């Protein structure tokens, strides 16, 4: 469970991220991936936990994102690593739609 | 530790208070993954992992990449959870070469005479590199690359070497060439075939990779079959003679393919055809003996054939299926061959059989640094693909290949298009 501390960051207009697509943003040092799964928005770290690759360059199938480099899969709702070669889960971040904009809650 | 125990009960009767005895031969990625999965599935089972190599199971892909560049230390290669064997109750015996399977007595014997009785046996013996014919390859300065020990020896030699000869233009040879080049060595790749990646990869990929290596300063000698190689005598000197030329280098790395370690299974009378023959549940012809990883020749239903697959992914995923089957759970491994290679910062992936089609469709421009090539069969069904810096396409194409339906060429050729897939015809494995 992510803690409800930190601040909400505006990412993209909800209408600009189509279903099945991934949006990448960098907020400070944090790489954020924002996913549209059937109209619901989820956010995780954008950097794969295996080596260095951006998941936003990968493939989103339902709630599963697949890393473009060596194929590790993660559940974008929970951040859970679903398949090798990933060994660690991704951090997830709460999202909300505010005024037509998708926002992500990031820690301090 | 005395692993010997006499059997009194028939095979399927768990002994009082103790679970099934699962014995795994081969402590590479496949053996390790099976051991951890067996423990997870059955907390009462006895899990014994026997491996010929010293130390804990480790990851091989970095050996030809980051490790040769000196970017990671050996400890970092140890596979996740291998350090926890004691806590997990997995009995790992390193430096234990199994020399015999006695199927009637249900036990395996190690080189030092120890016996390990089993209720279920898993063969995860992997592969070993092919050497050149003995007469050709002699001496300290001739290297193979499969194990951590090999990589440590090669890494040390590379610190002194100025000129490196790589024999074999397959993935391993090319990765070593890239690493040596990135370390500042002059590198010559000598390949017998008229092009690189001749085994299983389309010519367009070979051409692209050749251009990449040449641009990075690697010299390629194609169509050059090695006829003489000596690396003895003075430290750091090899001479190579090949069709059309000769060269001197400080060391040579031979990467001309691998052979599955099937001898143990063959001697035990198990059917072997290239690899150890298994069904979708990783069963051999003996209902108590299973096999997983690179050593198997297994069915690939989506492609309608059996294959021995040389890839990390198979060694990582197939043992999960084997572990389920060993526990008597429903299990099917139906994945496509899938591998990656990283060279000079570029990522290459192959899925299915990219050279098995009758037609290739490009997604993107194959002269750029990012593209995918899809192989189609006579009916226009995708059977394989290669992607250069374009892993995003792989997941989609995997589904399309497994669905076994023709895909319109115009859709395939549009790099931005998603291929709609009637949800997967095949159930996922495990
Ligand atoms: C340098 C290198 C780089 C690679 N890079 C990539 C890559 O980029 N992408 C990719 O997809 N794949 C790559 N691979 C391939 C991948 O590492 C292998 O597919 C994988 O390691 C196979 O795992 P395995 O457990 O099936 O077999 P192995 O790793 O071969 O393990 C088998 C183990 O069994 C042991 N053994 C054999 N016989 C016996 C016996 N009788 N008794 C006891 N022990 C025994 C062996 O010593 C070995 O430790 C690479 C391989 C190498 C060597
Ligand atoms: S970097 Fe993501 S799977 Fe390797």
Coordinates of C-alpha atoms and ligand atoms in Angstrom, one line a residue:
Chain A
X1 CA 0.0 0.0 0.0
X2 CA 1.4 3.4 -1.0
X3 CA 1.1 5.9 1.8
X4 CA -1.1 8.9 1.2
X5 CA 1.7 11.4 1.7
X6 CA 3.4 13.5 -0.9
X7 CA 1.8 15.5 -3.5
X8 CA -0.4 15.1 -6.6
X9 CA 1.3 15.6 -9.9
X10 CA -0.5 16.4 -13.1
X11 CA 0.5 13.9 -15.9
X12 CA -1.8 14.2 -19.0
X13 CA -5.3 14.9 -20.0
X14 CA -7.4 11.7 -19.5
X15 CA -8.6 11.9 -23.0
X16 CA -5.0 12.0 -24.4
X17 CA -4.0 8.6 -23.1
X18 CA -6.0 6.0 -25.1
X19 CA -6.9 2.6 -23.7
X20 CA -4.0 0.2 -23.7
X21 CA -1.4 2.9 -23.9
X22 CA 1.4 4.0 -21.6
X23 CA 2.5 7.5 -20.8
X24 CA 6.0 8.3 -19.4
X25 CA 6.9 11.2 -17.2
X26 CA 9.8 12.2 -15.1
X27 CA 9.1 14.0 -11.9
X28 CA 12.3 14.9 -10.1
X29 CA 14.3 11.7 -10.1
X30 CA 11.2 9.5 -10.4
X31 CA 10.4 7.9 -13.7
X32 CA 6.6 7.3 -13.7
X33 CA 4.7 5.1 -16.1
X34 CA 1.0 5.8 -16.3
X35 CA -1.3 3.1 -17.8
X36 CA -4.8 3.3 -19.2
X37 CA -6.5 -0.1 -18.7
X38 CA -10.0 0.0 -20.0
X39 CA -10.5 3.6 -18.8
X40 CA -8.9 3.1 -15.4
X41 CA -5.5 4.7 -14.7
X42 CA -2.6 3.0 -12.9
X43 CA 0.9 4.3 -12.2
X44 CA 4.1 2.5 -11.4
X45 CA 7.8 3.2 -11.5
X46 CA 8.8 3.3 -15.2
X47 CA 12.1 1.6 -14.7
X48 CA 12.1 -2.2 -14.9
X49 CA 13.5 -3.9 -11.8
X50 CA 15.7 -6.3 -13.8
X51 CA 18.2 -4.0 -15.7
X52 CA 17.6 -0.6 -17.2
X53 CA 14.6 -0.3 -19.5
X54 CA 11.6 2.0 -19.5
X55 CA 8.4 0.0 -19.3
X56 CA 6.6 2.8 -21.3
X57 CA 8.6 1.4 -24.3
X58 CA 7.0 -2.0 -23.5
X59 CA 3.8 -3.7 -24.3
X60 CA 0.6 -3.4 -22.2
X61 CA -1.9 -6.3 -22.4
X62 CA -4.8 -5.9 -20.1
X63 CA -3.2 -5.2 -16.7
X64 CA 0.1 -6.7 -17.6
X65 CA 3.0 -4.7 -18.8
X66 CA 5.9 -6.5 -20.5
X67 CA 9.4 -5.0 -20.4
X68 CA 10.8 -4.3 -23.9
X69 CA 14.3 -5.6 -23.1
X70 CA 14.0 -9.1 -21.7
X71 CA 10.3 -9.6 -21.3
X72 CA 9.7 -9.4 -17.5
X73 CA 6.0 -8.9 -16.8
X74 CA 4.4 -6.8 -14.1
X75 CA 0.8 -6.3 -12.9
X76 CA 0.3 -2.6 -13.3
X77 CA -2.4 -2.5 -10.6
X78 CA -0.2 -4.0 -7.8
X79 CA 3.4 -3.6 -9.2
X80 CA 3.8 -7.3 -8.7
X81 CA 6.5 -9.0 -10.8
X82 CA 4.7 -11.8 -12.6
X83 CA 7.5 -13.4 -14.6
X84 CA 11.3 -13.8 -14.8
X85 CA 13.7 -12.2 -15.2
X86 CA 12.2 -9.7 -12.8
X87 CA 12.8 -10.5 -9.1
X88 CA 11.5 -7.4 -7.5
X89 CA 8.1 -5.7 -7.7
X90 CA 7.5 -2.2 -8.9
X91 CA 6.4 0.6 -6.7
X92 CA 2.9 1.8 -7.5
X93 CA 1.5 5.2 -7.1
X94 CA -2.2 6.3 -6.5
X95 CA -3.9 8.0 -9.4
X96 CA -7.0 10.2 -9.7
X97 CA -8.7 12.2 -12.4
X98 CA -9.1 15.8 -11.4
X99 CA -10.6 18.3 -13.8
X100 CA -10.1 16.0 -16.7
X101 CA -6.4 15.6 -15.9
X102 CA -4.8 12.4 -14.6
X103 CA -2.8 13.0 -11.5
X104 CA -0.4 10.8 -9.6
X105 CA 0.5 10.9 -5.9
X106 CA 4.2 10.8 -5.4
X107 CA 6.1 10.7 -2.2
X108 CA 8.4 13.4 -0.9
Chain B
X1 CA 26.1 -36.5 4.6
X2 CA 24.9 -39.9 3.7
X3 CA 22.1 -39.7 1.2
X4 CA 21.9 -43.4 0.9
X5 CA 18.7 -45.0 2.1
X6 CA 17.2 -48.3 1.3
X7 CA 13.7 -48.3 -0.3
X8 CA 11.1 -50.4 1.3
X9 CA 7.9 -48.7 0.0
X10 CA 6.6 -48.6 -3.5
X11 CA 7.3 -45.3 -5.3
X12 CA 4.2 -43.4 -4.7
X13 CA 3.8 -44.0 -1.0
X14 CA 5.1 -41.1 1.0
X15 CA 7.2 -42.3 3.9
X16 CA 5.9 -41.6 7.4
X17 CA 6.0 -37.9 8.0
X18 CA 8.1 -37.3 5.0
X19 CA 7.1 -36.1 1.6
X20 CA 8.3 -37.2 -1.8
X21 CA 12.0 -37.2 -2.5
X22 CA 12.6 -34.9 -5.4
X23 CA 16.1 -35.1 -6.9
X24 CA 17.3 -32.6 -9.5
X25 CA 20.4 -33.2 -11.6
X26 CA 22.0 -30.0 -12.8
X27 CA 22.1 -26.8 -10.7
X28 CA 21.9 -24.2 -13.5
X29 CA 18.9 -21.8 -13.9
X30 CA 16.5 -24.6 -14.7
X31 CA 17.5 -26.8 -11.8
X32 CA 17.4 -23.9 -9.4
X33 CA 14.0 -22.7 -10.6
X34 CA 12.6 -26.2 -10.3
X35 CA 14.0 -26.6 -6.8
X36 CA 12.4 -23.3 -5.5
X37 CA 9.1 -24.1 -7.2
X38 CA 9.0 -27.6 -5.8
X39 CA 9.5 -26.2 -2.3
X40 CA 6.8 -23.7 -2.8
X41 CA 4.3 -26.3 -4.1
X42 CA 5.0 -28.9 -1.5
X43 CA 6.3 -27.9 1.9
X44 CA 6.8 -31.5 3.0
X45 CA 8.8 -32.7 0.0
X46 CA 12.6 -33.4 0.3
X47 CA 14.3 -31.4 -2.4
X48 CA 17.8 -32.3 -3.4
X49 CA 19.8 -30.3 -6.0
X50 CA 22.9 -31.9 -7.4
X51 CA 25.2 -29.7 -9.5
X52 CA 28.6 -30.4 -11.1
X53 CA 29.8 -26.8 -10.7
X54 CA 31.2 -25.4 -7.5
X55 CA 29.3 -22.7 -5.7
X56 CA 25.7 -21.5 -5.9
X57 CA 23.7 -21.4 -9.2
X58 CA 24.3 -18.2 -11.1
X59 CA 23.0 -16.4 -14.1
X60 CA 24.9 -16.9 -17.4
X61 CA 23.8 -14.1 -19.7
X62 CA 25.9 -11.4 -18.0
X63 CA 29.0 -13.6 -18.5
X64 CA 29.3 -12.4 -22.1
X65 CA 28.2 -8.9 -21.3
X66 CA 28.5 -6.9 -18.1
X67 CA 30.8 -9.4 -16.4
X68 CA 33.4 -9.3 -19.2
X69 CA 33.2 -5.5 -19.0
X70 CA 34.0 -5.7 -15.3
X71 CA 30.7 -4.0 -14.4
X72 CA 29.5 -6.7 -12.1
X73 CA 31.1 -9.0 -9.5
X74 CA 30.6 -12.8 -9.4
X75 CA 28.4 -12.5 -6.2
X76 CA 25.9 -10.4 -8.1
X77 CA 25.4 -13.3 -10.5
X78 CA 24.0 -15.7 -7.9
X79 CA 20.4 -16.5 -8.7
X80 CA 17.7 -15.1 -6.4
X81 CA 16.9 -17.4 -3.5
X82 CA 19.9 -19.6 -4.1
X83 CA 21.5 -18.0 -1.0
X84 CA 18.4 -19.1 0.9
X85 CA 18.6 -22.8 0.3
X86 CA 19.2 -23.7 3.9
X87 CA 16.2 -21.7 5.0
X88 CA 14.1 -23.1 2.2
X89 CA 15.1 -26.7 3.1
X90 CA 16.7 -27.3 -0.3
X91 CA 19.7 -29.7 0.0
X92 CA 22.2 -28.3 -2.5
X93 CA 25.3 -30.4 -3.3
X94 CA 27.7 -28.4 -5.4
X95 CA 30.7 -30.0 -7.2
X96 CA 28.6 -33.2 -7.5
X97 CA 28.7 -34.8 -10.9
X98 CA 26.0 -37.4 -11.4
X99 CA 27.4 -40.3 -13.4
X100 CA 24.5 -42.8 -13.4
X101 CA 20.7 -43.2 -13.1
X102 CA 19.6 -46.5 -11.8
X103 CA 15.9 -46.5 -12.8
X104 CA 15.1 -49.9 -11.3
X105 CA 16.5 -48.9 -7.9
X106 CA 15.3 -45.3 -8.3
X107 CA 18.5 -43.6 -7.4
X108 CA 21.3 -41.6 -9.0
X109 CA 25.0 -42.0 -8.3
X110 CA 27.6 -39.3 -8.1
X111 CA 31.1 -39.5 -9.3
X112 CA 32.4 -39.9 -5.7
X113 CA 30.1 -42.9 -5.2
X114 CA 27.3 -41.3 -3.2
X115 CA 23.8 -42.5 -3.9
X116 CA 20.7 -40.3 -4.0
X117 CA 17.4 -42.1 -4.0
X118 CA 14.4 -40.4 -5.6
X119 CA 10.7 -40.7 -6.0
X120 CA 10.8 -38.1 -8.8
X121 CA 13.9 -37.2 -10.7
X122 CA 14.4 -34.0 -12.8
X123 CA 17.2 -33.8 -15.4
X124 CA 18.2 -30.2 -15.9
X125 CA 21.7 -30.8 -17.2
X126 CA 21.8 -28.0 -19.8
X127 CA 24.4 -27.7 -22.5
X128 CA 28.1 -27.4 -23.0
X129 CA 30.0 -25.5 -25.7
X130 CA 31.2 -27.3 -28.8
X131 CA 35.0 -27.1 -29.1
X132 CA 36.9 -27.1 -32.3
X133 CA 38.3 -30.5 -33.3
X134 CA 41.0 -31.3 -30.7
X135 CA 43.7 -31.1 -33.3
X136 CA 42.9 -27.4 -34.0
X137 CA 42.3 -26.0 -30.6
X138 CA 45.3 -26.2 -28.2
X139 CA 46.7 -24.0 -25.6
X140 CA 46.1 -21.5 -22.9
X141 CA 45.1 -18.7 -25.1
X142 CA 42.1 -20.5 -26.6
X143 CA 38.9 -19.9 -24.6
X144 CA 35.4 -21.2 -24.5
X145 CA 32.6 -19.4 -22.6
X146 CA 30.0 -21.2 -20.7
X147 CA 30.7 -21.1 -17.0
X148 CA 31.7 -18.5 -14.5
X149 CA 35.1 -20.1 -14.3
X150 CA 35.4 -19.7 -18.1
X151 CA 34.4 -16.0 -17.8
X152 CA 36.8 -15.3 -15.0
X153 CA 39.7 -16.8 -17.0
X154 CA 38.6 -14.9 -20.1
X155 CA 38.1 -11.6 -18.3
X156 CA 41.6 -11.8 -16.8
X157 CA 43.1 -12.6 -20.1
X158 CA 41.3 -9.7 -21.7
X159 CA 43.0 -7.2 -19.4
X160 CA 46.3 -8.0 -21.2
X161 CA 45.0 -8.6 -24.7
X162 CA 45.3 -6.1 -27.5
X163 CA 43.9 -8.3 -30.3
X164 CA 41.1 -10.8 -29.8
X165 CA 40.0 -13.4 -32.4
X166 CA 36.5 -14.7 -32.0
X167 CA 35.7 -17.9 -33.8
X168 CA 32.0 -18.1 -34.6
X169 CA 29.6 -15.4 -35.5
X170 CA 26.6 -16.5 -33.4
X171 CA 25.1 -14.6 -30.5
X172 CA 27.7 -15.6 -27.9
X173 CA 30.6 -14.9 -30.2
X174 CA 29.2 -11.5 -31.2
X175 CA 28.5 -10.6 -27.6
X176 CA 32.1 -11.4 -26.7
X177 CA 33.3 -9.4 -29.7
X178 CA 31.3 -6.4 -28.5
X179 CA 32.5 -6.7 -24.9
X180 CA 36.2 -7.0 -26.1
X181 CA 35.8 -4.1 -28.4
X182 CA 34.2 -2.0 -25.7
X183 CA 37.3 -2.8 -23.6
X184 CA 39.4 -1.3 -26.3
X185 CA 40.7 -4.5 -27.9
X186 CA 41.1 -4.9 -31.7
X187 CA 38.6 -7.7 -32.5
X188 CA 38.3 -10.0 -35.5
X189 CA 35.3 -12.3 -35.9
X190 CA 36.0 -15.4 -38.1
X191 CA 32.8 -17.1 -39.3
X192 CA 32.7 -20.2 -41.5
X193 CA 29.3 -19.3 -43.0
X194 CA 29.0 -16.5 -45.6
X195 CA 27.1 -14.4 -43.0
X196 CA 26.6 -13.9 -39.3
X197 CA 23.8 -15.6 -37.2
X198 CA 23.5 -18.2 -39.9
X199 CA 21.7 -20.6 -37.6
X200 CA 18.0 -19.7 -37.3
X201 CA 18.1 -15.9 -37.9
X202 CA 17.0 -14.1 -41.1
X203 CA 19.7 -12.6 -43.4
X204 CA 18.3 -9.1 -42.8
X205 CA 19.2 -9.4 -39.1
X206 CA 22.6 -10.8 -39.9
X207 CA 23.3 -7.8 -42.3
X208 CA 22.2 -5.3 -39.7
X209 CA 24.3 -6.9 -37.0
X210 CA 27.3 -7.0 -39.3
X211 CA 26.9 -3.3 -40.1
X212 CA 26.6 -2.6 -36.3
X213 CA 29.8 -4.5 -35.6
X214 CA 31.7 -2.9 -38.5
X215 CA 30.6 0.6 -37.4
X216 CA 32.0 -0.2 -33.9
X217 CA 35.3 -1.2 -35.4
X218 CA 35.0 -5.0 -35.3
X219 CA 36.6 -6.8 -38.3
X220 CA 34.5 -9.5 -39.8
X221 CA 35.9 -12.4 -41.8
X222 CA 32.9 -14.2 -43.3
X223 CA 33.0 -17.5 -45.2
X224 CA 36.2 -18.2 -43.4
X225 CA 36.3 -21.7 -42.0
X226 CA 39.1 -22.1 -39.4
X227 CA 41.6 -24.7 -40.5
X228 CA 44.3 -24.2 -38.0
X229 CA 44.4 -22.7 -34.5
X230 CA 47.3 -22.9 -32.1
X231 CA 47.5 -21.1 -28.9
X232 CA 50.3 -22.8 -27.1
X233 CA 53.8 -21.7 -26.6
X234 CA 54.4 -18.1 -25.7
X235 CA 51.7 -16.7 -23.5
X236 CA 49.2 -14.6 -25.3
X237 CA 49.7 -15.8 -28.8
X238 CA 47.3 -17.6 -31.1
X239 CA 47.6 -18.1 -34.8
X240 CA 44.6 -18.9 -36.9
X241 CA 44.5 -20.2 -40.3
X242 CA 41.3 -20.1 -42.2
X243 CA 40.0 -20.4 -45.8
X244 CA 41.2 -17.2 -47.4
X245 CA 43.7 -16.0 -44.8
X246 CA 45.4 -16.2 -41.5
X247 CA 45.8 -14.0 -38.4
X248 CA 47.7 -13.6 -35.2
X249 CA 46.0 -12.5 -32.0
X250 CA 46.7 -12.5 -28.3
X251 CA 43.8 -14.8 -27.6
X252 CA 40.9 -16.6 -29.3
X253 CA 37.4 -17.2 -28.1
X254 CA 35.6 -20.1 -29.7
X255 CA 31.8 -19.7 -29.8
X256 CA 30.6 -22.2 -32.4
X257 CA 27.5 -23.6 -30.7
X258 CA 26.5 -25.8 -27.9
X259 CA 25.5 -29.5 -27.4
X260 CA 22.9 -30.7 -24.9
X261 CA 24.2 -32.8 -22.0
X262 CA 22.1 -35.9 -22.8
X263 CA 24.6 -38.7 -22.0
X264 CA 23.2 -39.4 -18.6
X265 CA 19.7 -39.8 -20.0
X266 CA 20.9 -41.8 -23.0
X267 CA 22.8 -44.3 -20.8
X268 CA 19.7 -44.7 -18.7
X269 CA 17.8 -45.7 -21.9
X270 CA 15.6 -42.6 -22.0
X271 CA 14.7 -41.5 -25.6
X272 CA 16.9 -38.7 -26.8
X273 CA 16.5 -36.8 -30.1
X274 CA 18.9 -33.9 -30.1
X275 CA 17.7 -33.1 -26.6
X276 CA 16.0 -35.3 -24.0
X277 CA 12.5 -36.0 -25.4
X278 CA 9.7 -34.7 -23.1
X279 CA 6.0 -34.1 -23.5
X280 CA 4.1 -30.9 -22.6
X281 CA 4.3 -31.8 -18.9
X282 CA 8.1 -32.3 -19.1
X283 CA 7.8 -36.1 -18.7
X284 CA 10.3 -38.4 -20.2
X285 CA 9.4 -42.0 -21.2
X286 CA 9.9 -43.0 -17.5
X287 CA 6.9 -41.7 -15.5
X288 CA 9.2 -40.9 -12.5
X289 CA 11.7 -38.9 -14.6
X290 CA 11.3 -35.4 -15.9
X291 CA 13.5 -33.0 -17.8
X292 CA 13.5 -29.2 -18.1
X293 CA 15.6 -26.4 -19.5
X294 CA 18.0 -26.2 -22.4
X295 CA 18.5 -30.0 -22.4
X296 CA 15.0 -30.8 -23.5
X297 CA 13.5 -31.4 -26.9
X298 CA 9.9 -30.4 -26.2
X299 CA 6.6 -29.8 -28.1
X300 CA 5.8 -26.3 -29.3
X301 CA 2.1 -26.8 -30.1
X302 CA 1.7 -23.4 -31.8
X303 CA 4.4 -24.3 -34.3
X304 CA 3.4 -27.9 -34.6
X305 CA 6.8 -29.3 -33.9
X306 CA 9.3 -30.3 -31.2
X307 CA 12.3 -28.1 -30.6
X308 CA 15.4 -27.9 -28.4
X309 CA 15.6 -24.2 -27.5
X310 CA 18.8 -22.5 -26.5
X311 CA 17.5 -19.6 -24.4
X312 CA 17.3 -18.3 -20.9
X313 CA 13.6 -17.9 -21.1
X314 CA 13.0 -21.6 -21.6
X315 CA 15.4 -22.5 -18.8
X316 CA 13.5 -20.1 -16.6
X317 CA 9.9 -21.0 -17.3
X318 CA 9.8 -24.7 -18.3
X319 CA 11.1 -26.0 -14.9
X320 CA 8.0 -24.4 -13.3
X321 CA 5.9 -26.7 -15.4
X322 CA 8.2 -29.6 -14.6
X323 CA 7.8 -28.9 -10.8
X324 CA 4.1 -28.9 -11.1
X325 CA 4.0 -32.2 -13.0
X326 CA 6.4 -33.7 -10.4
X327 CA 3.9 -32.8 -7.7
X328 CA 1.1 -34.4 -9.6
X329 CA -0.5 -31.1 -10.6
X330 CA -1.8 -30.3 -14.1
X331 CA 1.0 -28.8 -16.1
X332 CA 1.6 -27.8 -19.7
X333 CA 4.5 -25.9 -21.2
X334 CA 3.4 -24.5 -24.5
X335 CA 5.6 -21.4 -24.8
X336 CA 7.3 -20.3 -28.0
X337 CA 11.1 -20.1 -28.3
X338 CA 12.1 -16.6 -27.3
X339 CA 15.6 -15.1 -26.8
X340 CA 17.3 -11.9 -26.5
X341 CA 20.9 -10.7 -27.1
X342 CA 22.4 -7.4 -26.0
X343 CA 25.3 -6.0 -28.1
X344 CA 26.8 -2.5 -28.2
X345 CA 23.8 -1.2 -26.3
X346 CA 21.4 -2.7 -28.8
X347 CA 18.7 -5.2 -27.8
X348 CA 17.8 -8.0 -30.3
X349 CA 14.9 -10.4 -29.6
X350 CA 13.7 -13.4 -31.5
X351 CA 10.4 -15.1 -31.0
X352 CA 9.1 -18.3 -32.6
X353 CA 11.0 -19.4 -35.7
X354 CA 12.0 -16.2 -37.6
X355 CA 13.6 -18.2 -40.4
X356 CA 10.8 -20.7 -40.9
X357 CA 8.4 -18.6 -43.0
X358 CA 8.1 -18.2 -46.7
X359 CA 7.9 -14.4 -46.5
X360 CA 9.2 -11.6 -44.3
X361 CA 7.2 -8.4 -43.5
X362 CA 9.1 -5.5 -42.1
X363 CA 7.6 -3.2 -39.4
X364 CA 9.7 -0.1 -39.7
X365 CA 12.8 0.5 -41.8
X366 CA 15.5 -2.2 -41.4
X367 CA 18.3 0.3 -42.1
X368 CA 17.4 2.2 -39.0
X369 CA 18.1 1.3 -35.4
X370 CA 14.6 0.2 -34.5
X371 CA 12.5 -2.3 -36.5
X372 CA 10.8 -5.7 -36.5
X373 CA 10.7 -8.4 -39.1
X374 CA 7.8 -10.9 -39.1
X375 CA 8.0 -14.3 -40.8
X376 CA 4.8 -15.6 -42.4
X377 CA 4.0 -19.1 -43.6
X378 CA 2.2 -20.0 -46.8
X379 CA -1.1 -19.2 -45.3
X380 CA 0.0 -15.7 -44.1
X381 CA 0.2 -16.8 -40.5
X382 CA 3.1 -15.3 -38.4
X383 CA 5.5 -18.1 -37.3
X384 CA 8.3 -16.0 -35.9
X385 CA 9.8 -12.5 -35.7
X386 CA 13.0 -10.7 -34.8
X387 CA 12.9 -7.2 -33.2
X388 CA 15.9 -4.8 -33.1
X389 CA 15.5 -2.3 -30.2
X390 CA 11.8 -2.9 -30.5
X391 CA 10.9 -5.3 -27.8
X392 CA 7.4 -3.7 -27.6
X393 CA 6.4 -5.7 -30.6
X394 CA 7.4 -9.1 -29.1
X395 CA 4.4 -9.5 -26.7
X396 CA 2.0 -8.7 -29.5
X397 CA 3.6 -11.0 -32.0
X398 CA 3.8 -13.8 -29.4
X399 CA 0.1 -13.7 -29.2
X400 CA -0.4 -13.5 -32.9
X401 CA 1.9 -16.5 -33.5
X402 CA 0.1 -18.5 -30.8
X403 CA -3.3 -17.6 -32.2
X404 CA -2.3 -19.3 -35.5
X405 CA -4.4 -17.0 -37.6
X406 CA -3.4 -15.1 -40.8
X407 CA -2.7 -11.4 -40.2
X408 CA -3.2 -8.9 -43.0
X409 CA 0.2 -7.8 -44.3
X410 CA -0.8 -4.1 -44.4
X411 CA -1.5 -4.3 -40.6
X412 CA 1.8 -6.0 -39.9
X413 CA 3.7 -3.6 -42.0
X414 CA 2.4 -0.6 -40.1
X415 CA 4.8 -0.1 -37.2
X416 CA 2.3 1.8 -35.2
X417 CA -0.6 -0.7 -35.6
X418 CA -1.6 -3.1 -33.0
X419 CA -2.5 -6.6 -34.1
X420 CA -5.9 -7.5 -32.7
X421 CA -5.8 -10.9 -31.2
X422 CA -8.7 -13.1 -30.6
X423 CA -7.8 -13.9 -27.0
X424 CA -5.2 -16.6 -26.8
X425 CA -6.0 -19.9 -28.3
X426 CA -3.5 -21.6 -26.1
X427 CA -3.7 -21.6 -22.3
X428 CA -0.7 -20.1 -20.6
X429 CA 1.8 -22.6 -19.2
X430 CA 2.1 -23.9 -15.6
Ligands
LIG1 C1 27.8 -16.6 -21.9 C2 26.3 -16.9 -22.1 C3 25.5 -15.8 -22.4 C4 24.1 -16.0 -22.6 N1 23.3 -15.0 -22.9 C5 22.0 -15.2 -23.2 C6 21.1 -14.2 -23.5 O1 21.5 -13.0 -23.7 N2 19.8 -14.5 -23.8 C7 19.3 -15.7 -23.7 O2 18.1 -15.9 -23.9 N3 20.1 -16.8 -23.3 C8 21.4 -16.5 -23.0 N4 22.2 -17.6 -22.7 C9 21.7 -18.9 -22.5 C10 21.2 -19.2 -21.1 O3 22.1 -18.8 -20.2 C11 20.9 -20.7 -21.0 O4 19.8 -21.0 -21.9 C12 20.6 -21.2 -19.6 O5 21.7 -21.0 -18.8 C13 20.2 -22.7 -19.7 O6 20.0 -23.1 -18.4 P1 19.9 -24.6 -17.9 O7 19.7 -24.6 -16.5 O8 18.9 -25.3 -18.8 O9 21.3 -25.2 -18.3 P2 22.8 -24.8 -17.8 O10 22.8 -23.4 -17.5 O11 23.7 -25.4 -18.8 O12 22.9 -25.6 -16.4 C14 23.1 -27.0 -16.4 C15 23.9 -27.3 -15.2 O13 23.9 -28.7 -15.0 C16 25.2 -29.1 -14.7 N5 25.3 -30.6 -15.0 C17 25.3 -31.1 -16.3 N6 25.4 -32.4 -16.2 C18 25.5 -32.8 -14.9 C19 25.6 -34.0 -14.2 N7 25.7 -35.2 -14.8 N8 25.6 -34.0 -12.9 C20 25.5 -32.8 -12.2 N9 25.4 -31.6 -12.8 C21 25.4 -31.6 -14.2 C22 26.1 -28.2 -15.4 O14 27.4 -28.2 -14.9 C23 25.3 -26.9 -15.3 O15 25.7 -26.2 -14.1 C24 23.6 -17.4 -22.5 C25 24.5 -18.4 -22.1 C26 25.8 -18.2 -21.9 C27 26.8 -19.3 -21.6
LIG2 S1 15.4 -4.8 -18.1 FE1 13.3 -5.4 -18.0 S2 13.4 -7.5 -18.2 FE2 15.5 -7.0 -18.3

